[in-house]
Tab-separated table of C-alpha atoms and ligand atoms in Angstrom:
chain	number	residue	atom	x	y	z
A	256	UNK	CA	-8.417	-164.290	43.651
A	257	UNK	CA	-11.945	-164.509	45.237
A	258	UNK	CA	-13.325	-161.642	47.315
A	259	UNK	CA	-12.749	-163.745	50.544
A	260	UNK	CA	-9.164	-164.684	49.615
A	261	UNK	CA	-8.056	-160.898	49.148
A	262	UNK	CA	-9.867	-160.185	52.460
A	263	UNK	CA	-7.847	-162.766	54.044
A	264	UNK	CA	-4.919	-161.231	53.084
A	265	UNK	CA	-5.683	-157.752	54.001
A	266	UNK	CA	-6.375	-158.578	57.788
A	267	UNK	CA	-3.038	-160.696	57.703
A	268	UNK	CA	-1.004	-157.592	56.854
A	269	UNK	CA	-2.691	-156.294	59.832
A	270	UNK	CA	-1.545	-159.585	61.505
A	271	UNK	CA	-5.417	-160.515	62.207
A	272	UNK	CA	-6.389	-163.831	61.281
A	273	UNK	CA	-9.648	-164.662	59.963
A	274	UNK	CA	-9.698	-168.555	60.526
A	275	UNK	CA	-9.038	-167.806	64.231
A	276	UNK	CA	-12.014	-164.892	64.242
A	277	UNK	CA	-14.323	-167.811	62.620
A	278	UNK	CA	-13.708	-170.336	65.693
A	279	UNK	CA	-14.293	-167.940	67.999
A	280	UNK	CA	-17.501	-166.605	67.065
A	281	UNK	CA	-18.477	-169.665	66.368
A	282	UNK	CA	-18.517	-169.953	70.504
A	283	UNK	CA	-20.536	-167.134	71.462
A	284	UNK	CA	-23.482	-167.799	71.253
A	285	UNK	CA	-27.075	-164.808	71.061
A	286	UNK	CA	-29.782	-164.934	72.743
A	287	UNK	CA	-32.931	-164.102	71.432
A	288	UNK	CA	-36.024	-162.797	72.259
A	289	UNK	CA	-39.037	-164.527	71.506
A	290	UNK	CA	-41.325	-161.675	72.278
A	291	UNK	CA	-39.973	-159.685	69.054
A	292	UNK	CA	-42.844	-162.232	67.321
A	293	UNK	CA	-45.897	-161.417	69.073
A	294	UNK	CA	-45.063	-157.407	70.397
A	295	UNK	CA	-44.845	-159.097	73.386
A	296	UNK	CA	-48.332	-160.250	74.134
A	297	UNK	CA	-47.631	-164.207	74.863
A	298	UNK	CA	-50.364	-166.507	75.286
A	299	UNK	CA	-52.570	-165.241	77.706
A	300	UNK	CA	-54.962	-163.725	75.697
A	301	UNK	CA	-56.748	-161.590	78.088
A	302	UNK	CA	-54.182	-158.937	79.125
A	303	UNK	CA	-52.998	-155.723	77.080
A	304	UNK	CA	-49.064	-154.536	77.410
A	305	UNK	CA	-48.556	-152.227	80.374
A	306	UNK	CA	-45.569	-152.045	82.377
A	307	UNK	CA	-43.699	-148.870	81.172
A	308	UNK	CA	-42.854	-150.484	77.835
A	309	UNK	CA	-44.458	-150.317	74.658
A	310	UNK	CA	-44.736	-151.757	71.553
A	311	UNK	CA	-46.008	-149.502	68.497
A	312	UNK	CA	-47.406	-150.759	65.016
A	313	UNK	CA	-49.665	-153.197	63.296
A	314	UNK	CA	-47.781	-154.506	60.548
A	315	UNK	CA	-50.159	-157.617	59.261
A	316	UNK	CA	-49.342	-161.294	60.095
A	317	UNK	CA	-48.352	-160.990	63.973
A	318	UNK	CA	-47.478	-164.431	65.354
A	319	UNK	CA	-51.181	-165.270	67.364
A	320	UNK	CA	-50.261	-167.970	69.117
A	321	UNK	CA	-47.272	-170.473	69.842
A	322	UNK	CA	-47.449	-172.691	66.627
A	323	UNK	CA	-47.178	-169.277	64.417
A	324	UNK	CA	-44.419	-167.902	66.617
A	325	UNK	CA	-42.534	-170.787	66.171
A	326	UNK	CA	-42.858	-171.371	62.714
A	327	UNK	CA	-41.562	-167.674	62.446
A	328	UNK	CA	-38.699	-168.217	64.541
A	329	UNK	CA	-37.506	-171.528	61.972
A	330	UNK	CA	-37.759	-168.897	59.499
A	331	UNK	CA	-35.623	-166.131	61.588
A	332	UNK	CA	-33.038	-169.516	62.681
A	333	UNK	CA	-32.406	-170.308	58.813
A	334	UNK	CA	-31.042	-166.338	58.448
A	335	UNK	CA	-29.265	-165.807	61.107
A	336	UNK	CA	-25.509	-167.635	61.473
A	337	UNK	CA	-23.707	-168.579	64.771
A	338	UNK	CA	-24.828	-170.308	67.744
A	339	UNK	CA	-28.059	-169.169	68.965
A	340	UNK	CA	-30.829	-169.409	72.207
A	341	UNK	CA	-34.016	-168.550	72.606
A	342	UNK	CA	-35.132	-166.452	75.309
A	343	UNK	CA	-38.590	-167.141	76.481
A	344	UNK	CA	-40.974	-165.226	78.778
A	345	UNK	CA	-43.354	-166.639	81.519
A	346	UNK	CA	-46.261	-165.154	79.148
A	347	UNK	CA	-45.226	-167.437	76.710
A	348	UNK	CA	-46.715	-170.747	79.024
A	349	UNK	CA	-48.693	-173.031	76.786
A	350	UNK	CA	-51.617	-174.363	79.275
A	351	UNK	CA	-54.123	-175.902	77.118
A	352	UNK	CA	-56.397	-173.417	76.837
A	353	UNK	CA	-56.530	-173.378	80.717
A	354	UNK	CA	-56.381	-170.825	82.577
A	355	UNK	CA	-53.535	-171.010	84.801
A	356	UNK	CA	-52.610	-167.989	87.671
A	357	UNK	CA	-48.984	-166.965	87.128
A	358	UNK	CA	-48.191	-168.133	90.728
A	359	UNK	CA	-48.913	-171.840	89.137
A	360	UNK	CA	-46.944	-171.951	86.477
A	361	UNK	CA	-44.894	-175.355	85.965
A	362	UNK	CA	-42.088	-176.395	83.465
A	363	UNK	CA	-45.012	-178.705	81.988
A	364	UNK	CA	-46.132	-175.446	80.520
A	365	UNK	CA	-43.022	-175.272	78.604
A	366	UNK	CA	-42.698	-178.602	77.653
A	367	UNK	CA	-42.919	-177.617	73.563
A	368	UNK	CA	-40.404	-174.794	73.985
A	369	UNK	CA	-38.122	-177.507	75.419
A	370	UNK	CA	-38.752	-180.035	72.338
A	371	UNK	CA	-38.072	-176.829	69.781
A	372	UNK	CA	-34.838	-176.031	71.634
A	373	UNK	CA	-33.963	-179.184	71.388
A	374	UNK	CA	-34.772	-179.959	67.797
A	375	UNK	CA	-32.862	-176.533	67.091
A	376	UNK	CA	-29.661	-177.340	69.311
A	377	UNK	CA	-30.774	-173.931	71.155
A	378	UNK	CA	-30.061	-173.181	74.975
A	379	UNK	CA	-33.432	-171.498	76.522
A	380	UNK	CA	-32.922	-168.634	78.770
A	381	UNK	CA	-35.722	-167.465	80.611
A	382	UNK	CA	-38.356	-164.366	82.560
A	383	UNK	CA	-40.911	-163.646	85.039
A	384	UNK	CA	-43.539	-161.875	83.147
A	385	UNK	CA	-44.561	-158.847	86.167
A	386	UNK	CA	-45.971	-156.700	83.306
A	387	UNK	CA	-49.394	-156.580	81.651
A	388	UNK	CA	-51.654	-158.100	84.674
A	389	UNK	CA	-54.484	-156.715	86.836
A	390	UNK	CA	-51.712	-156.861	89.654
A	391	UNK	CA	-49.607	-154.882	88.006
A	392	UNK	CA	-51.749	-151.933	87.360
A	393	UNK	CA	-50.534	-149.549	90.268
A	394	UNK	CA	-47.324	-149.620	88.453
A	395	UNK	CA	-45.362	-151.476	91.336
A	396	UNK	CA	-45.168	-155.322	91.342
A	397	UNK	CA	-42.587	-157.093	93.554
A	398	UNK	CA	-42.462	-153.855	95.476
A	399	UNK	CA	-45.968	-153.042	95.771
A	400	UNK	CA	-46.870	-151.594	99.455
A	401	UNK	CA	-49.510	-154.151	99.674
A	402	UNK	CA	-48.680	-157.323	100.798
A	403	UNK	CA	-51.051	-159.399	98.941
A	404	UNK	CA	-49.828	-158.007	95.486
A	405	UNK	CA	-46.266	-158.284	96.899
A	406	UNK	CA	-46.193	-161.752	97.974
A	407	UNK	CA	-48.100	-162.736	94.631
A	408	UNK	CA	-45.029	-161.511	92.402
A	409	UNK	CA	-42.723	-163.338	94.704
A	410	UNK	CA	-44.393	-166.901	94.359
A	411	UNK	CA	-44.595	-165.603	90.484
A	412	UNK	CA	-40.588	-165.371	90.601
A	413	UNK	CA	-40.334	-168.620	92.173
A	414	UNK	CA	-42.461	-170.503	89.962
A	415	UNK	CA	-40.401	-169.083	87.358
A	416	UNK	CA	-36.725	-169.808	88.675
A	417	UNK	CA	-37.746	-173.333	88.997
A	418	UNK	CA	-39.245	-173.635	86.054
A	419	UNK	CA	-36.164	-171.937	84.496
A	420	UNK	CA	-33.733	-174.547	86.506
A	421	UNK	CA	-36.293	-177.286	84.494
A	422	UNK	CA	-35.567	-175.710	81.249
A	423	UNK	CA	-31.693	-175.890	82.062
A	424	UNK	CA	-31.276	-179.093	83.272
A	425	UNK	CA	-33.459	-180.674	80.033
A	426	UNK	CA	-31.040	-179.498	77.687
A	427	UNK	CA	-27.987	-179.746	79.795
A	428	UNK	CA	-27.319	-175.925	79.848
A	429	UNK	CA	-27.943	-173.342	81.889
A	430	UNK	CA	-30.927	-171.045	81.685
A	431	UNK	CA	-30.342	-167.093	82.573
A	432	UNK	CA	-33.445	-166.103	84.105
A	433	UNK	CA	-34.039	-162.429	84.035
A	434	UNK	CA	-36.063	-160.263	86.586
A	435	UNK	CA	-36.997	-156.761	85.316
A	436	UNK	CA	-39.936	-155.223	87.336
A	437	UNK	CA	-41.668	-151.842	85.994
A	438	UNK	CA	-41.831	-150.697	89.432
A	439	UNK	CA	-41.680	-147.084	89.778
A	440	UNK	CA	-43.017	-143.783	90.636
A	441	UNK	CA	-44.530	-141.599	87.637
A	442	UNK	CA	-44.084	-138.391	89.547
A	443	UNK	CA	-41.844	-137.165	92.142
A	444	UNK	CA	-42.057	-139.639	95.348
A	445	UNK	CA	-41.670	-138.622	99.250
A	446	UNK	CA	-40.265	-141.940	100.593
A	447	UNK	CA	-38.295	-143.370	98.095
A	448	UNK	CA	-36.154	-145.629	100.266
A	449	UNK	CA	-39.073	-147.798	101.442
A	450	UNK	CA	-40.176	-149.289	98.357
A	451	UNK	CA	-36.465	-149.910	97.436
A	452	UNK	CA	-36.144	-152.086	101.154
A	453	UNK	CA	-39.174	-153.932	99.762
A	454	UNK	CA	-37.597	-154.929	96.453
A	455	UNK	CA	-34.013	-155.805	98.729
A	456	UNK	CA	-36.292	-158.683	101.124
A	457	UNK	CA	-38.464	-159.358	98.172
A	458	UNK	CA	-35.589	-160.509	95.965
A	459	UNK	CA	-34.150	-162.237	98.985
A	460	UNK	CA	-37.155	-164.243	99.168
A	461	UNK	CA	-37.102	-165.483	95.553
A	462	UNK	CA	-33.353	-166.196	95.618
A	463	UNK	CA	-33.653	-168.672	99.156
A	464	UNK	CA	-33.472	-171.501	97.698
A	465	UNK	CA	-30.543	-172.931	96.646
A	466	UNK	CA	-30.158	-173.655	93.184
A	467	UNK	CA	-27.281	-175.504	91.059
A	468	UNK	CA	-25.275	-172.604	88.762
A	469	UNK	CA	-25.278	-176.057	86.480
A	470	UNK	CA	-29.195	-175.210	85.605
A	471	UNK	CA	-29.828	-171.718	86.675
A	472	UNK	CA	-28.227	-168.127	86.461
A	473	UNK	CA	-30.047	-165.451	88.086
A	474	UNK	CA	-29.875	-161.829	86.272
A	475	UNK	CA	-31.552	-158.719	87.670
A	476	UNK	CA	-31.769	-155.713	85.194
A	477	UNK	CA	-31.921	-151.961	86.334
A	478	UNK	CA	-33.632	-149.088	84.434
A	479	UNK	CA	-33.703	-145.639	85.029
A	480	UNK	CA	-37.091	-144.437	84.101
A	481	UNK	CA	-40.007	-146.103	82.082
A	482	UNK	CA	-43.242	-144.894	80.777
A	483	UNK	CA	-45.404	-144.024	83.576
A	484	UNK	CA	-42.038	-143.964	85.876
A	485	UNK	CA	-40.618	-141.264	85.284
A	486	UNK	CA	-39.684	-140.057	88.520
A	487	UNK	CA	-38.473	-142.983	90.003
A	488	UNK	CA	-37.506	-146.065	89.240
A	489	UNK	CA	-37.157	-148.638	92.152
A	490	UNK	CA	-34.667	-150.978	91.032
A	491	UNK	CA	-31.891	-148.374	89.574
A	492	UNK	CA	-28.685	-149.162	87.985
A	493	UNK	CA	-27.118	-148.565	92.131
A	494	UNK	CA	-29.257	-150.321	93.720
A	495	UNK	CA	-28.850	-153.791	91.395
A	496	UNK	CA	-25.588	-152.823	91.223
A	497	UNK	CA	-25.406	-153.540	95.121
A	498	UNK	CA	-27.628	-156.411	94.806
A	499	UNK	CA	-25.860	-158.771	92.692
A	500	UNK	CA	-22.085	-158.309	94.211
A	501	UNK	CA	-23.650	-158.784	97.233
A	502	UNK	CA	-25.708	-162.229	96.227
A	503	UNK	CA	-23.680	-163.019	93.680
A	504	UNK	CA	-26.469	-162.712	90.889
A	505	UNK	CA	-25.506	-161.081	87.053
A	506	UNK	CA	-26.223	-157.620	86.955
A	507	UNK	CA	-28.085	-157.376	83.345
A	508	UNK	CA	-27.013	-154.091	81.631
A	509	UNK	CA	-29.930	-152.965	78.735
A	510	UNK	CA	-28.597	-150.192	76.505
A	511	UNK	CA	-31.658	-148.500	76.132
A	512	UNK	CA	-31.780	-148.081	79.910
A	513	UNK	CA	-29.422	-145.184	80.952
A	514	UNK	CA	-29.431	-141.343	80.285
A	515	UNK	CA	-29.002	-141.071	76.300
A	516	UNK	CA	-25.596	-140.489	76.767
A	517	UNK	CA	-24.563	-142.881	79.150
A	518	UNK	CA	-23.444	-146.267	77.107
A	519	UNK	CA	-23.324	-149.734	78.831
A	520	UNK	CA	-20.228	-150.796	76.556
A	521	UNK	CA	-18.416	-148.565	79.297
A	522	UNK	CA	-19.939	-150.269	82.483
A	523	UNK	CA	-18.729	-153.944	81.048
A	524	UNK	CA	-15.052	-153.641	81.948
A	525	UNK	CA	-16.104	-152.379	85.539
A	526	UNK	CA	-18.950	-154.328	86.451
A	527	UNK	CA	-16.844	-157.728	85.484
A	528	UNK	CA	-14.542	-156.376	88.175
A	529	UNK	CA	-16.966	-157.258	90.723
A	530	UNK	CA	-19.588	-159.886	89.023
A	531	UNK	CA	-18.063	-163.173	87.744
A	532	UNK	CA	-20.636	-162.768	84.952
A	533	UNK	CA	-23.247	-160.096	83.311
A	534	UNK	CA	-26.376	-160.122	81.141
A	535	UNK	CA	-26.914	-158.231	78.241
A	536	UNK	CA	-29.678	-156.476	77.093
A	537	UNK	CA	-28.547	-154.983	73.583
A	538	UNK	CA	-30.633	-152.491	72.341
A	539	UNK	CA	-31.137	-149.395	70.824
A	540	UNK	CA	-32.717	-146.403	72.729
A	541	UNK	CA	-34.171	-143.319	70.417
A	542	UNK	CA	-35.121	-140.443	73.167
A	543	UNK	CA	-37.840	-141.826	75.412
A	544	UNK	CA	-37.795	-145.262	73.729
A	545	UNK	CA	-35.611	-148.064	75.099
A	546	UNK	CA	-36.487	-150.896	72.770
A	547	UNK	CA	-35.819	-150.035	68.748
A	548	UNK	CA	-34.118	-152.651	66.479
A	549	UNK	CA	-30.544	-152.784	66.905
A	550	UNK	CA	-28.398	-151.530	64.115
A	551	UNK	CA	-24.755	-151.635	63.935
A	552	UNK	CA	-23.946	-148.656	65.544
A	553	UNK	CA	-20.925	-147.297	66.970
A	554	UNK	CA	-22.422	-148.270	70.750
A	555	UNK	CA	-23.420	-151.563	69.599
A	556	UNK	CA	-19.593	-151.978	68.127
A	557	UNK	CA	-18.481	-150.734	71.245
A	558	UNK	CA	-19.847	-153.530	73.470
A	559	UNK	CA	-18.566	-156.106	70.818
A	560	UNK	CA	-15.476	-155.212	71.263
A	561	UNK	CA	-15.579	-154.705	74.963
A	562	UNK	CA	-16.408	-158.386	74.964
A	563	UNK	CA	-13.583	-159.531	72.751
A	564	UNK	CA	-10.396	-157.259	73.657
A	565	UNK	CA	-11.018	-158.707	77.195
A	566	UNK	CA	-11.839	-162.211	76.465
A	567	UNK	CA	-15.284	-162.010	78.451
A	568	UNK	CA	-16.616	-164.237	75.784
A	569	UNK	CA	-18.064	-166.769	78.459
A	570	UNK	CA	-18.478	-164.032	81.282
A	571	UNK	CA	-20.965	-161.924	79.319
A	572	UNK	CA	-24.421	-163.413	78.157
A	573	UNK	CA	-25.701	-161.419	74.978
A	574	UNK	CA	-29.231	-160.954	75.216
A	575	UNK	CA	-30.999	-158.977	72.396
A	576	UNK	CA	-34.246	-156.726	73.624
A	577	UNK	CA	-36.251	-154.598	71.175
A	578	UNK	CA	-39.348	-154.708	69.433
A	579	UNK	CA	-41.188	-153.394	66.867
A	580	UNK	CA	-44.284	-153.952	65.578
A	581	UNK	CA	-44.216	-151.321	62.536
A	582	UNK	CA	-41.793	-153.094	60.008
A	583	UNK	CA	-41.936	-157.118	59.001
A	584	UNK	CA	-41.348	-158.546	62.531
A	585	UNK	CA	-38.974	-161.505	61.339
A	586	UNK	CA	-36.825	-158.948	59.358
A	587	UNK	CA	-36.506	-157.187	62.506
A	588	UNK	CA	-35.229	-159.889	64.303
A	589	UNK	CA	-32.878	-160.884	61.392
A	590	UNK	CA	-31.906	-157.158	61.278
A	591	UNK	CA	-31.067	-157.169	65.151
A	592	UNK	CA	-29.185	-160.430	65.585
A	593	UNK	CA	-26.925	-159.978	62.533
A	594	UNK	CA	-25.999	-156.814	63.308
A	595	UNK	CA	-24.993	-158.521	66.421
A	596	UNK	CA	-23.110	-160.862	64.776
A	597	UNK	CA	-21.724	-158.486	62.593
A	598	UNK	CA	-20.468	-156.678	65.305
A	599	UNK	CA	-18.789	-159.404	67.448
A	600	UNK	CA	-17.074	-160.673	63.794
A	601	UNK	CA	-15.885	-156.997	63.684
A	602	UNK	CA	-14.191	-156.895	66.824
A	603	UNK	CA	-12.462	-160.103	66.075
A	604	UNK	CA	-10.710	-158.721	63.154
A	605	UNK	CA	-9.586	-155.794	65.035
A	606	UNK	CA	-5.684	-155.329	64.649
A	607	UNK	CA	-5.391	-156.106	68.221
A	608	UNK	CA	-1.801	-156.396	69.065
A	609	UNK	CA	-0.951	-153.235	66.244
A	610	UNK	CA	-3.973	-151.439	68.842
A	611	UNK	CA	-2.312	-152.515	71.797
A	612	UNK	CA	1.208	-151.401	71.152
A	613	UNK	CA	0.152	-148.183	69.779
A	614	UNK	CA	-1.895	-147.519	72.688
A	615	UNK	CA	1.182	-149.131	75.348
A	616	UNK	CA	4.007	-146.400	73.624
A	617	UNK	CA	1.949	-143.882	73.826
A	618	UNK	CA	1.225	-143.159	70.144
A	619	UNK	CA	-2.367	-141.848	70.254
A	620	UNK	CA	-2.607	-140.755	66.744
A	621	UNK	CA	-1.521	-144.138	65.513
A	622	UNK	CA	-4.026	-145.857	67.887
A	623	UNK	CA	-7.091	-143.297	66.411
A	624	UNK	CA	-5.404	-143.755	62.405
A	625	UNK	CA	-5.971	-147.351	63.138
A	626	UNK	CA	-9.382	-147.768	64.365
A	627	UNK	CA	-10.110	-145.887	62.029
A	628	UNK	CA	-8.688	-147.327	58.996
A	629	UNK	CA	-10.014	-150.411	60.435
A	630	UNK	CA	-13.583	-149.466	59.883
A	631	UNK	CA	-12.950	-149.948	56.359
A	632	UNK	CA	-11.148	-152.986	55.813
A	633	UNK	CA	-12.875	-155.608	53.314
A	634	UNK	CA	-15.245	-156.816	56.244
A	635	UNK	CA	-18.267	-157.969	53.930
A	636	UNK	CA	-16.383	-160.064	51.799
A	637	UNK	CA	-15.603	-161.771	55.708
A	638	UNK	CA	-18.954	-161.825	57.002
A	639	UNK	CA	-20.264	-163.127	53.699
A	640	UNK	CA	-17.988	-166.038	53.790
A	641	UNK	CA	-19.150	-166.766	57.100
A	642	UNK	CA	-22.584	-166.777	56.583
A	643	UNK	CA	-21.947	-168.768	53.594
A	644	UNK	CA	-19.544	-171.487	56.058
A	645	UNK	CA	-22.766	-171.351	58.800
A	646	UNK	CA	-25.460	-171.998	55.863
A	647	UNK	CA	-27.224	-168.804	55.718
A	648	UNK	CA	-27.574	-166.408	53.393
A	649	UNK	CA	-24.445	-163.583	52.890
A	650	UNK	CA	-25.257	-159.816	52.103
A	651	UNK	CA	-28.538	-159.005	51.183
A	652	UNK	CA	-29.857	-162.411	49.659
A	653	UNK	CA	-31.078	-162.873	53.187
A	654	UNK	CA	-34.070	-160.635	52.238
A	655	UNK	CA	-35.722	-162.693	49.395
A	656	UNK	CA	-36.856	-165.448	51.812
A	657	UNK	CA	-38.550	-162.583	54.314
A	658	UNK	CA	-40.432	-161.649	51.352
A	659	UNK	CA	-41.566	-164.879	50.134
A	660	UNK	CA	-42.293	-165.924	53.682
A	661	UNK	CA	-44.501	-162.850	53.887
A	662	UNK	CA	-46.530	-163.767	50.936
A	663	UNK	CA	-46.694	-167.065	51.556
A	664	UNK	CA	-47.583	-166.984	55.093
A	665	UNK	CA	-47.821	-164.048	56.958
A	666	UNK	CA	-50.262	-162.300	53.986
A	667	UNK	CA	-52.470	-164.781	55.008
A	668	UNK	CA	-53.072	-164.325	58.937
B	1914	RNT	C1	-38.093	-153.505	80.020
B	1914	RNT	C2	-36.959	-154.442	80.127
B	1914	RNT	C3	-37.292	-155.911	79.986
B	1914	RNT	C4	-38.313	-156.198	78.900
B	1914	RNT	C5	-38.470	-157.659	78.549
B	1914	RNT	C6	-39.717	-157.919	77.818
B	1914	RNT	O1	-37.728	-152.206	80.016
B	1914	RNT	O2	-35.981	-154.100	79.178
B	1914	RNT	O3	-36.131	-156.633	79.795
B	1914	RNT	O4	-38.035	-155.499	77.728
B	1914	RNT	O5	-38.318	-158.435	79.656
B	1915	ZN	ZN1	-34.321	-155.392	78.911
C-alpha cells in the first residue's frame, strides 16, 4: 500500500474523506500579491516606500520591472497548486515609459496584466496605491486636512475602482479592490474625530457611483498602528467596521494588524454576521512588523478552519500580504501560499462530525484529545498527492526549481 492509500484510510476511520477535501479546495481559490516580487516598489521608478510599511533586505535579483516580475510569478504559478489570482497594485500601471499622475490612471495601463491573467486562467483583484508619493508625505492621504491632497486621493480611488471594474469584467470575474490608507497620527493627536469624518465623506465620494457586484467588490482594511502612526490610526478596526455594514462594502481583516494577541481567525465568525462577505489579509505579524512570510502557524490554521467548519468558502476572499526582501523572493511567495494551502487542506480533513458531537455532548476532553490527535494524522502523504494531482511539485522537491531559477536567472540581474 502506497503512502497516499494508507492516508486515505486513516482519515476514513475518522470518517473524513479525502476525495471530498480534494474538490473542495480545488474551489477556493488565493490571492496573491504581486508586490512580494519587487518589495513593493511597482513601476514608477521615482518614488521610495513610505506609508508606515516597510520592506527590509537586498537579496540579489529583485524583479525591476514588469517583464521580470512576471516571468517570476510563471515560476511561483508552476509551485504552487490550487486555483489562484493575482492581486495587483495601482503602482504596478505599465504607461510606456510615460509619466502618468495617479489621478489618470486607465485600465489601458493594465492591459498586459489582463493578457497574463488570462493566459494563466487567474482572476485579478486589485489597489489604490496612497503610499510612497510626494502627497503622501504628511502621513495622511484620503484624510489629509488639505483639500487639494484630499480630493487628489479621491479621484486616485476612482480611477482605480473603475479600472478595477475593467479588470473584472475582461475576465468575467470579479475584482476585490482594496483601500488601505497609512493615514495616521505618529504621536498623540488632540482632535481625533475630525480626520476620521474626513475619511467617512471621503470614502462616500469614491463609492457614488454605482457599480455592478458582477465586476467589482469593494474592501476597506483597518489597522491599528503603522510606522510613523503610532498614536493613531484613522481608519481603525471600529470605524471600518461601521463603514462597511453600513455601505455594504467587505471589511478586509490583515492578521498582522491587531494588538499581538488579538487574532483575526476570531473576528471571521462575527464579522460574517453582519457583512455578506470579507477580505483577507493573511499574514504574519512579529512585534512591530505586520508583513513577515506566512508560515503554518497555529493562527494561520485557525482562520483555515474558520473558513471551512462554516462553509464561508465563497464569503471569505483569501488575500495573502507580506513581504520580504531578505530571503529568495519567489521562495517566499511559494513558502506563503502553500502554507496557505496547506492549511485550508488541513481543515478539510478535520474529523468534523467526531468534533462536532464531542463538542454538542459536552465532552471537552474528547473534543481537545481530538484536535489534537488530529495534528498528527498522515497529512503529507495527503498534501503530496495533491500537489502531485494539481501538477506541482509535493514535499520539498519544490525547492530544486527555486534554486535553478536563481542561477539561471535571478544571479544574473
Ligand atoms: C499595509 C496594508 C496594505 C499593504 C498593501 C501593499 O499595512 O496591509 O494592505 O500591505 O496594500
Ligand atoms: Zn494588508
Amino acid at each position: 500500500m502506497n503512502a497516499f492509500d494508507f492516508a486515505k484510510q486513516i482519515y476514513a476511520d475518522f470518517n473524513v474523506d479525502v476525495e471530498k477535501a480534494f474538490e473542495r479546495l480545488d474551489k477556493i481559490p488565493v490571492s496573491i500579491h504581486c508586490w512580494q516580487g519587487d518589495d513593493v516598489n511597482g513601476f514608477e521608478n521615482d518614488s521610495a516606500l513610505d506609508g508606515g510599511i516597510q520592506v527590509t533586505g537586498n537579496f540579489p535579483g529583485r524583479a525591476r520591472n514588469a517583464d521580470e516580475l512576471r516571468a517570476d510569478l510563471d515560476q511561483a504559478w508552476q509551485l504552487i497548486p490550487g486555483p489562484k489570482r493575482l492581486n495587483v497594485h495601482a503602482i504596478y500601471a505599465e504607461t510606456n515609459g510615460k509619466k502618468v499622475s495617479r489621478d489618470e490612471l486607465e485600465l489601458e495601463h493594465f492591459a498586459r496584466w489582463i493578457d497574463w491573467a488570462k493566459a494563466n486562467h487567474a482572476g485579478l483583484d486589485f489597489n489604490p496605491s496612497c503610499f510612497s508619493h510626494p502627497l503622501a508625505s504628511d502621513g495622511f492621504t484620503i484624510s489629509n486636512a488639505d483639500e487639494g491632497i484630499r480630493n487628489f486621493w479621491i479621484r486616485h480611488c476612482i480611477a482605480c475602482r473603475k479600472i478595477a471594474a475593467g479588470l473584472g469584467k475582461a475576465l468575467d470575474n470579479p475584482c476585490v479592490t482594496n483601500y488601505w490608507f497609512p493615514d495616521g497620527f505618529k504621536d498623540v493627536p488632540y482632535d481625533r474625530l475630525a480626520a476620521r469624518e474626513r475619511l467617512k465623506s471621503a470614502l462616500d465620494e469614491v463609492f457614488a457611483e454605482e457599480i455592478s457586484k458582477k465586476y467589482n467588490l469593494d474592501a476597506v482594511e483597518c489597522k491599528l498602528f503603522g510606522i510613523g502612526a503610532e498614536s493613531c490610526t484613522v481608519g481603525s478596526h471600529e470605524f471600518y467596521m461601521g463603514y462597511a455594514v453600513s455601505r455594504d462594502k467587505l471589511l478586509c481583516l490583515d492578521a498582522g494588524h491587531f494588538h499581538p494577541t488579538e487574532v483575526i481567525s476570531d473576528k471571521i465568525s462575527s464579522t460574517l454576521l453582519f457583512l455578506d462577505e470579507i477580505l483577507l489579509h493573511v499574514s504574519r505579524g512579529v512585534r512591530w512588523d505586520s508583513d513577515h512570510v506566512v508560515t503554518l502557524s497555529e493562527e494561520l490554521q485557525a482562520i483555515a478552519s474558520e473558513i471551512i467548519r462554516h462553509n464561508f468558502d465563497q464569503r471569505v476572499h483569501i488575500g495573502l500580504d507580506y513581504f520580504d526582501g531578505s530571503i529568495n523572493r519567489i521562495a517566499a511567495w511559494v513558502i506563503g501560499s502553500r502554507n496557505m494551502r496547506k492549511a485550508l487542506l488541513q481543515a478539510l480533513l478535520e474529523p468534523a462530525a467526531m468534533l462536532k458531537a464531542a463538542e454538542d455532548s459536552k465532552d471537552n476532553a474528547k473534543r481537545l484529545a481530538l484536535l489534537e490527535e488530529n495534528k498528527t494524522l498522515p497529512f503529507a502523504a495527503v498534501w503530496d498527492e495533491y500537489c502531485a494531482r494539481s501538477g506541482v511539485p509535493g514535499s520539498f522537491d519544490w525547492y530544486a526549481k527555486i534554486e535553478q531559477y536563481q542561477k539561471d536567472v535571478l544571479s544574473k540581474r
